[in-house]
XYZ file of C-alpha atoms in Angstrom:
405
model
C 107.082 -289.800 -267.548
C 111.139 -291.243 -267.266
C 111.148 -295.092 -266.984
C 113.248 -295.131 -264.038
C 113.508 -299.028 -264.525
C 114.800 -298.329 -267.908
C 117.463 -295.489 -266.441
C 118.672 -298.773 -264.177
C 119.198 -301.138 -266.504
C 121.998 -298.630 -268.808
C 124.121 -299.295 -265.701
C 125.389 -303.254 -265.946
C 127.642 -302.809 -262.212
C 123.913 -303.300 -261.343
C 123.817 -307.093 -261.982
C 126.121 -307.356 -259.704
C 126.197 -308.766 -256.763
C 128.352 -307.791 -253.177
C 128.965 -310.304 -250.365
C 125.943 -312.539 -252.751
C 122.652 -309.952 -252.366
C 122.079 -307.433 -254.575
C 124.937 -303.867 -254.845
C 122.670 -300.926 -253.290
C 125.151 -297.988 -254.275
C 125.353 -295.175 -252.150
C 128.195 -293.423 -252.847
C 127.422 -290.957 -255.187
C 129.759 -287.959 -253.201
C 132.471 -289.982 -253.800
C 132.231 -291.143 -257.872
C 129.360 -291.896 -259.916
C 128.587 -295.010 -261.864
C 128.987 -295.519 -265.341
C 125.523 -295.809 -268.136
C 126.721 -298.997 -270.696
C 126.662 -295.857 -272.866
C 128.998 -294.194 -271.618
C 131.815 -296.992 -271.108
C 130.439 -298.476 -274.999
C 131.123 -294.655 -276.077
C 134.930 -294.564 -275.380
C 135.308 -298.987 -275.966
C 134.454 -297.388 -279.499
C 136.913 -294.810 -279.700
C 140.183 -296.694 -278.745
C 138.959 -299.599 -281.086
C 137.941 -297.979 -284.251
C 138.850 -294.216 -283.596
C 141.898 -293.915 -281.534
C 143.791 -290.867 -283.140
C 145.400 -287.675 -281.364
C 143.877 -285.134 -281.148
C 145.528 -280.956 -283.643
C 148.976 -282.965 -285.426
C 147.502 -285.611 -287.733
C 146.847 -284.352 -291.205
C 144.714 -287.643 -291.299
C 141.128 -288.331 -291.569
C 140.788 -290.618 -288.327
C 142.874 -288.065 -286.272
C 140.399 -285.037 -287.882
C 137.666 -287.529 -286.304
C 139.360 -286.704 -283.660
C 139.697 -283.004 -283.263
C 137.161 -282.829 -284.347
C 135.059 -284.665 -281.770
C 137.321 -283.063 -278.540
C 136.538 -279.724 -280.231
C 132.492 -281.113 -280.898
C 132.437 -282.033 -276.554
C 134.115 -278.370 -275.475
C 131.207 -276.696 -276.945
C 129.155 -279.152 -275.246
C 130.307 -278.598 -272.184
C 130.392 -275.052 -273.222
C 126.988 -274.272 -273.992
C 125.689 -276.803 -270.654
C 127.348 -274.430 -268.143
C 126.052 -271.311 -270.207
C 129.865 -270.373 -270.949
C 130.344 -267.040 -273.071
C 132.922 -269.367 -275.364
C 134.461 -272.457 -275.951
C 137.497 -271.376 -275.391
C 137.185 -271.172 -271.960
C 136.836 -274.578 -271.360
C 140.428 -275.901 -269.967
C 140.293 -279.982 -269.766
C 141.911 -280.724 -266.791
C 142.844 -284.043 -265.070
C 139.847 -283.385 -262.647
C 138.686 -280.479 -259.769
C 141.860 -281.656 -257.926
C 144.120 -280.289 -260.440
C 141.842 -277.464 -261.807
C 142.303 -276.416 -257.966
C 146.283 -276.012 -258.279
C 146.234 -275.228 -261.547
C 143.696 -271.762 -261.042
C 146.154 -271.450 -256.981
C 149.499 -271.041 -258.926
C 148.108 -269.002 -261.727
C 146.569 -266.635 -260.509
C 150.008 -266.381 -257.479
C 152.379 -265.494 -260.459
C 149.787 -263.067 -262.185
C 146.566 -261.864 -260.048
C 148.124 -262.542 -256.383
C 149.657 -259.829 -254.440
C 151.751 -260.384 -251.019
C 149.874 -259.274 -248.491
C 146.593 -260.155 -250.192
C 144.158 -262.773 -248.257
C 142.708 -265.392 -249.846
C 138.984 -266.003 -247.777
C 137.685 -269.723 -247.809
C 135.211 -272.371 -246.820
C 135.417 -274.029 -242.982
C 133.584 -276.288 -245.007
C 136.335 -277.062 -247.682
C 137.480 -279.959 -248.825
C 141.230 -280.483 -249.045
C 141.585 -279.873 -252.735
C 139.901 -276.355 -251.933
C 142.993 -275.893 -249.104
C 146.399 -276.129 -249.847
C 146.986 -275.643 -252.760
C 146.247 -271.998 -251.225
C 147.917 -272.924 -248.022
C 151.115 -273.205 -250.646
C 150.564 -270.121 -252.462
C 150.620 -268.524 -248.963
C 153.557 -269.180 -247.561
C 155.316 -268.608 -251.022
C 153.566 -264.536 -250.583
C 152.446 -264.361 -247.012
C 148.950 -264.360 -247.759
C 146.309 -264.764 -245.452
C 143.746 -267.130 -245.246
C 140.598 -265.939 -244.166
C 138.201 -269.245 -243.162
C 134.418 -267.815 -243.482
C 133.054 -270.466 -240.219
C 129.769 -272.349 -240.019
C 126.264 -271.348 -238.197
C 124.556 -274.703 -236.352
C 123.158 -275.149 -238.208
C 125.683 -276.045 -241.406
C 125.268 -272.356 -243.840
C 128.403 -270.568 -244.143
C 128.068 -267.269 -242.005
C 127.621 -264.752 -244.445
C 127.218 -262.579 -242.577
C 130.746 -263.236 -240.975
C 132.250 -263.105 -244.292
C 131.114 -259.432 -245.281
C 133.759 -258.989 -241.672
C 136.411 -260.785 -243.643
C 136.415 -258.952 -246.975
C 138.590 -256.594 -247.638
C 140.254 -254.177 -250.550
C 143.219 -256.741 -250.053
C 140.725 -259.821 -250.061
C 142.279 -261.357 -253.788
C 140.308 -264.279 -253.796
C 137.250 -265.890 -252.313
C 136.679 -269.710 -253.680
C 134.124 -272.344 -251.920
C 132.558 -274.989 -252.450
C 128.802 -275.122 -254.108
C 127.384 -278.248 -251.885
C 129.416 -279.323 -249.141
C 131.107 -283.083 -249.389
C 129.489 -283.480 -245.955
C 126.697 -281.663 -244.829
C 125.169 -281.148 -247.952
C 125.121 -278.034 -247.969
C 123.862 -275.507 -251.089
C 125.604 -272.146 -250.208
C 124.541 -269.140 -251.428
C 126.891 -268.619 -254.181
C 125.901 -265.838 -255.905
C 125.721 -264.477 -252.782
C 128.807 -264.943 -252.438
C 130.139 -263.580 -255.869
C 128.650 -260.352 -255.922
C 129.718 -259.826 -252.745
C 133.285 -260.561 -253.742
C 132.601 -258.212 -257.207
C 131.956 -255.108 -255.160
C 135.289 -256.286 -252.983
C 137.493 -257.143 -257.224
C 138.639 -260.138 -255.472
C 138.244 -263.158 -257.418
C 135.536 -266.556 -257.331
C 136.102 -269.479 -257.212
C 133.756 -272.871 -257.515
C 134.087 -275.654 -256.924
C 131.248 -277.506 -258.180
C 132.846 -280.676 -257.904
C 129.352 -282.103 -256.077
C 127.578 -279.436 -257.582
C 127.306 -280.124 -261.642
C 125.554 -283.187 -261.447
C 122.460 -282.202 -259.889
C 121.688 -278.957 -260.224
C 122.045 -277.001 -263.416
C 124.728 -274.422 -263.415
C 125.148 -271.137 -264.972
C 128.347 -270.000 -264.195
C 127.587 -266.365 -266.091
C 123.768 -266.179 -263.325
C 125.772 -267.419 -260.775
C 128.376 -263.834 -261.221
C 132.120 -267.412 -261.735
C 135.401 -266.213 -262.479
C 136.068 -269.987 -262.324
C 134.263 -273.012 -262.196
C 135.756 -276.108 -261.830
C 134.049 -280.138 -261.850
C 135.422 -283.696 -262.384
C 134.113 -286.179 -264.752
C 133.790 -289.367 -262.781
C 131.475 -287.194 -260.312
C 129.080 -287.211 -263.356
C 128.570 -290.437 -264.606
C 131.859 -289.380 -266.822
C 135.662 -291.459 -266.356
C 137.974 -290.802 -263.585
C 141.508 -288.748 -264.933
C 139.562 -286.082 -266.295
C 137.588 -282.819 -265.562
C 137.581 -279.156 -266.769
C 138.323 -275.413 -265.293
C 135.719 -272.722 -266.641
C 137.740 -269.441 -266.921
C 137.178 -265.838 -267.285
C 138.765 -265.154 -270.959
C 140.209 -261.646 -269.415
C 141.697 -263.603 -266.444
C 143.119 -266.614 -268.267
C 144.780 -264.766 -271.166
C 147.051 -262.207 -268.574
C 147.863 -266.194 -266.368
C 150.630 -268.227 -266.704
C 150.835 -271.492 -267.738
C 150.156 -273.999 -264.430
C 152.613 -276.595 -266.987
C 154.195 -276.715 -270.107
C 155.566 -278.470 -273.752
C 153.594 -279.933 -276.525
C 150.503 -278.589 -277.797
C 150.688 -275.379 -275.353
C 153.455 -273.207 -278.013
C 152.967 -270.761 -280.234
C 156.768 -271.073 -281.450
C 159.930 -272.334 -279.549
C 163.941 -271.610 -280.238
C 166.287 -273.386 -277.435
C 166.385 -269.566 -275.408
C 162.740 -268.902 -275.259
C 158.901 -270.230 -275.979
C 155.006 -267.980 -276.779
C 152.280 -269.691 -275.765
C 149.065 -270.863 -277.828
C 145.905 -269.046 -276.960
C 143.773 -270.114 -274.863
C 142.723 -273.190 -273.927
C 145.329 -274.576 -274.944
C 148.594 -272.161 -272.959
C 146.630 -274.537 -270.203
C 146.763 -278.588 -271.709
C 150.127 -278.672 -271.971
C 150.774 -282.547 -274.256
C 148.792 -285.123 -275.404
C 145.323 -284.081 -273.612
C 143.014 -287.816 -272.048
C 141.762 -288.160 -275.273
C 139.486 -291.073 -274.414
C 138.333 -289.683 -271.053
C 137.364 -285.929 -273.222
C 135.754 -287.826 -275.678
C 133.759 -289.978 -272.067
C 132.375 -287.066 -270.451
C 131.556 -285.653 -273.809
C 128.755 -288.829 -273.231
C 127.637 -288.651 -269.426
C 127.306 -284.303 -270.009
C 124.703 -286.573 -273.012
C 123.719 -288.108 -271.075
C 122.773 -286.082 -268.446
C 121.146 -283.856 -270.999
C 118.488 -286.394 -272.126
C 117.081 -287.700 -268.794
C 116.944 -283.524 -268.290
C 117.855 -281.696 -264.513
C 114.056 -281.523 -264.415
C 114.076 -284.847 -263.626
C 117.451 -285.851 -261.750
C 116.052 -282.709 -259.520
C 112.778 -283.835 -258.663
C 113.480 -287.742 -257.606
C 117.436 -286.644 -255.925
C 114.950 -283.943 -253.575
C 111.960 -287.040 -253.419
C 114.951 -289.488 -252.946
C 117.059 -287.332 -250.249
C 113.552 -286.208 -247.756
C 112.686 -289.378 -247.253
C 116.008 -291.155 -246.503
C 115.859 -287.753 -243.765
C 112.873 -289.520 -243.125
C 113.645 -292.899 -243.195
C 116.857 -292.525 -240.631
C 114.932 -289.347 -237.806
C 112.493 -293.319 -237.514
C 114.773 -295.046 -236.255
C 115.907 -293.246 -232.715
C 119.665 -294.196 -233.173
C 120.517 -291.800 -236.190
C 122.567 -288.431 -235.811
C 122.141 -286.423 -238.967
C 124.861 -283.402 -238.947
C 123.920 -280.223 -239.808
C 120.426 -279.069 -240.683
C 121.128 -276.611 -243.537
C 118.090 -273.937 -245.134
C 119.020 -275.641 -248.213
C 120.258 -279.441 -248.801
C 121.159 -281.624 -251.692
C 122.704 -285.142 -252.139
C 124.458 -285.791 -249.394
C 123.467 -286.815 -245.756
C 125.919 -287.475 -243.201
C 124.708 -289.069 -239.713
C 126.368 -291.005 -236.685
C 125.772 -293.573 -234.235
C 126.138 -292.782 -230.577
C 129.249 -295.239 -229.193
C 129.596 -296.938 -232.949
C 132.728 -295.697 -235.166
C 131.945 -294.927 -238.806
C 134.380 -297.436 -239.866
C 132.077 -300.257 -238.446
C 128.638 -298.673 -239.614
C 130.343 -298.731 -243.071
C 132.016 -302.602 -242.939
C 128.923 -304.236 -241.710
C 126.404 -302.591 -243.986
C 129.311 -303.508 -246.938
C 128.726 -307.368 -245.735
C 125.119 -306.407 -246.697
C 125.882 -304.780 -250.186
C 125.447 -301.720 -249.649
C 127.658 -298.996 -250.392
C 128.387 -295.962 -248.291
C 131.167 -294.069 -247.572
C 133.238 -293.878 -244.090
C 135.962 -290.726 -243.186
C 136.841 -287.539 -242.823
C 135.497 -286.976 -246.759
C 139.159 -284.762 -247.128
C 137.525 -282.662 -245.082
C 139.822 -283.298 -241.032
C 139.222 -279.355 -241.041
C 136.166 -279.595 -241.242
C 135.412 -282.416 -239.043
C 137.636 -280.521 -236.094
C 134.973 -277.821 -236.224
C 132.662 -280.483 -235.805
C 134.907 -282.215 -233.446
C 134.109 -285.371 -234.710
C 137.237 -288.046 -235.926
C 134.559 -289.172 -238.712
C 131.122 -289.789 -240.344
C 128.858 -291.703 -242.384
C 127.922 -290.416 -244.732
C 125.667 -291.691 -248.116
C 124.708 -289.752 -250.884
C 121.781 -290.926 -252.800
C 121.409 -289.947 -256.514
C 118.812 -290.271 -259.225
C 120.151 -293.250 -260.514
C 118.843 -295.246 -256.884
C 115.023 -296.762 -256.310
C 114.061 -295.400 -252.852
C 114.232 -299.687 -252.331
C 117.888 -299.052 -252.312
C 117.180 -296.739 -249.254
C 115.360 -299.024 -246.810
C 117.759 -301.536 -247.606
C 120.624 -299.180 -246.512
C 117.917 -298.478 -243.330
C 117.854 -302.264 -242.615
C 121.382 -302.770 -242.886
C 121.910 -299.114 -240.333
C 119.108 -302.067 -238.026
C 121.683 -304.752 -238.344
C 124.545 -302.455 -236.715
C 122.501 -301.760 -234.358
C 121.755 -305.320 -233.933
C 125.353 -306.437 -233.849
C 126.972 -303.280 -232.035
C 124.860 -301.701 -229.670
């Protein structure tokens, strides 16, 4: 039996006050708090183990290199990749998506192809495809939403054709919380020889992921949404694709041989990791993944489902909250509005009560246009939250009602 009090004690941030009140953090979809063990592991590296990787012939450098290699293997196991060479470190999911779009546009994507994304993508999975669409005269096709907030997969089957080069969708919507049927979407993409890209930024810390079972050609995620540091993310890719794709950036560490006229590149993953890697951040990410492994997804999924169900029930009981969407399956995120109250006012009043939630367009302005909303308020609990956190959040909503309605 997992002891939740012990889990909470691993986070020094929860000892802090906000406006002289105990801090309630419910913005995990934006970034997750860091357990002390992640912070202390990074501190230990910088205080006692600092050295760069690959280049040194001394013990510290060997150890740093082995640490990074060990973490690459840990990530490979975490998502069940075929080999550690398919794990590429990036600055985050955004850079990973830009890398995929750029390098595919120089290799697999041809003029006249089309790209399929969904109506619930955030900007990082829209803009890179827009950039290459202008260069290669590509059509971007959008999988629409059903009324409940699920993707309309019947429309998807009408959009895809033999000219579809890439299908790129989010695993879990950062606005609606919809859990998309990625395996089914990937299966249809495969029938048309389209490349499947999965944005797992919102799912990686909430549900177990098996890239081989999903049928993903590429999968991306960020470290800071899974209890690790900012500035580090991961790109997983199929070897047969990565081998043929050109590098996104050039410089040290990614070369095989260089003259003033030409160069040959190192094999994957180094080909896509130019320059000195963010070693401390990689070590922090490795500790965060070990932390999730130690907690276990059996506990995480059960706890988060209970918290989400409780949150939905308490929100519905208020009688003045509009929950946005009612997807077939929701995880980790609930967006809502209050008639006559701007979401920014909701967020500001909640902040005065010590409750942290997100308000705004959530970097998903096209989805906001579809929903005919300028913005929403968003609550995103994780397994580290308590039912008392949700009660404090609901109490703060009644404060919003008292002041604004």
